[in-house]
XYZ file of C-alpha atoms in Angstrom:
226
model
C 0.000 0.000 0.000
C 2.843 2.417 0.988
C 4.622 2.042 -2.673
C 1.681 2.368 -4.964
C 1.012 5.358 -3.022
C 4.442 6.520 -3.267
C 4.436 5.875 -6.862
C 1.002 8.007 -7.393
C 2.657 11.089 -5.819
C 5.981 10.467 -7.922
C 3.807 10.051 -11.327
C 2.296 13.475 -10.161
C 5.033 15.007 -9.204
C 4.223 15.119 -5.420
C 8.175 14.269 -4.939
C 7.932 14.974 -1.216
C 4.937 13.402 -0.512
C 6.538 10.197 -2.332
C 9.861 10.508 -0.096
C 7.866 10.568 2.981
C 6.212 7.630 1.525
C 9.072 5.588 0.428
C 11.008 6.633 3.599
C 8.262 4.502 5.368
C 8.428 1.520 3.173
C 11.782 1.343 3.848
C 11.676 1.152 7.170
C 9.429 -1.599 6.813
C 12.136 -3.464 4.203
C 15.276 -1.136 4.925
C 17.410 -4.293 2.407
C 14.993 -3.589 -0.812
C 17.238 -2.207 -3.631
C 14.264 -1.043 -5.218
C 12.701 0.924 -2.154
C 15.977 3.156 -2.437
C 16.160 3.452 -5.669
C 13.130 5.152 -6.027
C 14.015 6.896 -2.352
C 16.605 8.414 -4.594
C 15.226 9.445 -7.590
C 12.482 11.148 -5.678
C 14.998 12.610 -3.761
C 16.527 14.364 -6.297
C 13.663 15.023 -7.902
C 12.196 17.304 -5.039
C 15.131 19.946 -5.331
C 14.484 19.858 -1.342
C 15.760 21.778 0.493
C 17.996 23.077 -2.554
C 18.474 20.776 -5.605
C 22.363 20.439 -4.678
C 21.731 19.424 -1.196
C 19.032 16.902 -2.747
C 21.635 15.361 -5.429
C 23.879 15.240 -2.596
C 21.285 13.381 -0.472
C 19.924 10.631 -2.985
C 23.904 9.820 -3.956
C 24.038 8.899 -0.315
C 20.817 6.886 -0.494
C 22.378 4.645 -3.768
C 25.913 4.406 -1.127
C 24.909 0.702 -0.487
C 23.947 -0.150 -3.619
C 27.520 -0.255 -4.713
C 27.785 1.865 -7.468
C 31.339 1.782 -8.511
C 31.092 -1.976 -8.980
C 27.401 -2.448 -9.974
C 25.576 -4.106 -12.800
C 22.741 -2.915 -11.817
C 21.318 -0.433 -14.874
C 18.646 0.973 -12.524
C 21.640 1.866 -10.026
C 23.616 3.164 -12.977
C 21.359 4.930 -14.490
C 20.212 7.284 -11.470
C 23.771 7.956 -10.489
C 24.246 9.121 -13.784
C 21.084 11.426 -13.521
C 22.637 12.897 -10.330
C 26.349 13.504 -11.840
C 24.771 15.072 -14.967
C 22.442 17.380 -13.095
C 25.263 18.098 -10.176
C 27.790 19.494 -13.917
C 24.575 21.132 -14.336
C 24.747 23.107 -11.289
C 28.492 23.319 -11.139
C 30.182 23.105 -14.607
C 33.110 21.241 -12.638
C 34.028 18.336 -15.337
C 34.760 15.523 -12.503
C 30.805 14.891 -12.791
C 30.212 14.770 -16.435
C 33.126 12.136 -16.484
C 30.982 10.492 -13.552
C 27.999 10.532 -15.273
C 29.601 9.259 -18.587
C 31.209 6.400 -16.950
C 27.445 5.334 -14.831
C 25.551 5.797 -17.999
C 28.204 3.982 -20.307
C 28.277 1.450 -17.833
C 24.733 0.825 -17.534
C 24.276 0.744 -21.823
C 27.500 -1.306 -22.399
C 26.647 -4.131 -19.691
C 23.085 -4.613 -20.740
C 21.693 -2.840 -23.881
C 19.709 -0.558 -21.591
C 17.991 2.165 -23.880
C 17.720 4.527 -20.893
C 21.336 4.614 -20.724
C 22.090 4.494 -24.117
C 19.911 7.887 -24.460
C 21.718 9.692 -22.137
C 24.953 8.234 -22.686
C 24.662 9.794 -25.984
C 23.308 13.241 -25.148
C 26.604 13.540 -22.319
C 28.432 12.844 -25.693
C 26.906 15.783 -27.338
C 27.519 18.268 -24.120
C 31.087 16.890 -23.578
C 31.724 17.892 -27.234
C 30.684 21.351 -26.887
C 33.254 22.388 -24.123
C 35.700 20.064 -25.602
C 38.918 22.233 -25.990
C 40.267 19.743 -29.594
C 38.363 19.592 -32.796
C 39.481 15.818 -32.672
C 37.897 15.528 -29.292
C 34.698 17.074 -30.571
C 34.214 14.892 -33.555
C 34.732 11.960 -31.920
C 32.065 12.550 -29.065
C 29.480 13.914 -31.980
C 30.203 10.489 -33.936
C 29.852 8.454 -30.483
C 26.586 10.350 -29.792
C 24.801 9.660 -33.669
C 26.305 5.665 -33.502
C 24.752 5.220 -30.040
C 21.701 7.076 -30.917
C 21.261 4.828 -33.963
C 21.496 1.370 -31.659
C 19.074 3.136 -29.545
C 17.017 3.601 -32.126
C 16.968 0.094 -33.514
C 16.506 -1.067 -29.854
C 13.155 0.751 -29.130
C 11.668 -0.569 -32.677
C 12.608 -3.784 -31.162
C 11.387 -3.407 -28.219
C 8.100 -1.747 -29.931
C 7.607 -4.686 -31.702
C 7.859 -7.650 -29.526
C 4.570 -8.783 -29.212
C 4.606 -8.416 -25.185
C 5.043 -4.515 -25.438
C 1.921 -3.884 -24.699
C 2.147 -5.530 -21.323
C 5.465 -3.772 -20.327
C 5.240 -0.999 -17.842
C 8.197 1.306 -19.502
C 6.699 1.489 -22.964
C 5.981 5.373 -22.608
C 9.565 5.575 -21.844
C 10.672 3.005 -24.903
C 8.564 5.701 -27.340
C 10.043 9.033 -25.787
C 13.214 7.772 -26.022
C 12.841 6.680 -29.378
C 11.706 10.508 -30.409
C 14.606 11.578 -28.841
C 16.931 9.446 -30.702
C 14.907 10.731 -33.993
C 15.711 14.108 -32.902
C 19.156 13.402 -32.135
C 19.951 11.915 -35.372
C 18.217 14.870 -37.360
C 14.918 12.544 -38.449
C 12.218 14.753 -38.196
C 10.101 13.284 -40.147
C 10.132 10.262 -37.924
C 10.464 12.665 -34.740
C 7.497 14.523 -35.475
C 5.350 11.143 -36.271
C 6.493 9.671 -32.744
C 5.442 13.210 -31.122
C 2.452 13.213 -32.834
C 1.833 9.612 -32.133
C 2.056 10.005 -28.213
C 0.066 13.302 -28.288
C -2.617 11.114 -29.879
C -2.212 8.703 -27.283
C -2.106 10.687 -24.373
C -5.362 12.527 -25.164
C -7.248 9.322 -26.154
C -6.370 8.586 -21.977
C -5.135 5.034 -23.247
C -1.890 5.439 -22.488
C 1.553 7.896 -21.624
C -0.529 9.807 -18.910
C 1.589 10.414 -16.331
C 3.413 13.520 -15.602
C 6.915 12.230 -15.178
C 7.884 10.446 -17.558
C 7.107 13.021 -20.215
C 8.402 16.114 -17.892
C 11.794 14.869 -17.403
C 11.379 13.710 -21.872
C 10.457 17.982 -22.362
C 13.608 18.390 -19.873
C 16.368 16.870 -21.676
C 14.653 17.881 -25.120
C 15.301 21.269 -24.353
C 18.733 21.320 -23.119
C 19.472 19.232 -26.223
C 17.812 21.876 -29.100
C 20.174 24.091 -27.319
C 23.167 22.054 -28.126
C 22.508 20.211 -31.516
């Protein structure tokens, strides 16, 4: 009872609420791997009582999770959320090398499209304060081949005859828009767009708040980079 209401209030982006609400689970099953990893990302997601102090606080939440040795993509991929929004609030390098490493971790060790996605936009904001024109090709190349595996990944994934039945498919289609807009496909951008829009006002599906708020996030920084 305590986690489907704590995943209600993260859905609506009542990230408090869901802390409080998570913080009790835990203390209920203070070894689930799962209870902290959504302690975390709500965590960091409240920006409470300053987002700094918040990244800082949900990295110590993933502590026993192991991180540094993990295989974990789950694990991997929210420690490289924090790292890439704590170089967003410092623009010191040590945590876009961080979050390069958790993200690349989490896509080489298990195909994970999450990853991959973010792997690849890190490649495209490591390229624009690279110092070398070498170093900036490189990362733009790394960022359009990942892109393109992510790509081929979500139509996979889209096309398994279980999709329906998974509960990440609104995050399978964002990501594949992303990686349309990444790779300059408009054409197929715009159809995914216009394809979830469609979706989302039918009320069959991609309803909740999240996972298309932190999509319009990242889709913004990245116009602003591409």
């Amino acid at each position: 009872a305590l986690m489907k209401a704590a995943e209600d209030a993260k859905e609506s982006g009542n990230y408090l609420t869901a802390v409080a609400l998570f913080n009790s689970a835990k203390a209920l099953d203070p070894n689930s791997d799962l209870i902290a990893q959504r302690l975390a990302l709500c965590t960091y997601k409240s920006k409470s009582p300053d987002p700094m102090a918040a990244l800082l606080a949900a990295e110590k939440i993933l502590i026993p999770l192991n991180p540094e040795i993990t295989t974990d993509v789950e694990t991997l991929g929210l420690c490289g959320a924090i790292n890439k929004r704590l170089y967003e609030l410092t623009t010191e390098k040590k945590y876009l090398v961080k979050a390069l490493d958790f993200y690349g971790r989490g896509y080489t060790l298990k195909q994970d499209y999450y990853n991959g996605i973010n792997v690849a936009y890190l490649y495209n904001v490591a390229a624009e304060i690279a110092n070398e024109e070498e170093e900036r090709i490189a990362y733009r190349f790394f960022a359009k081949k990942i892109r393109l595996e992510v790509i081929d990944l979500c139509n996979m994934l889209i096309n398994d005859p279980n999709f329906a039945d998974r509960s990440d498919r609104e995050w399978i289609v964002l990501t594949l828009a992303e990686g349309y807009f990444g790779t300059g496909n408009m054409d197929r951008y715009n159809k995914t767009i216009a394809d979830i829009e469609e979706k989302a006002a039918a009320g069959t599906a991609f309803k909740g708040s999240f996972n298309r708020s932190s999509f319009d996030e990242q889709m913004a920084k990245l116009k602003l980079i591409l």
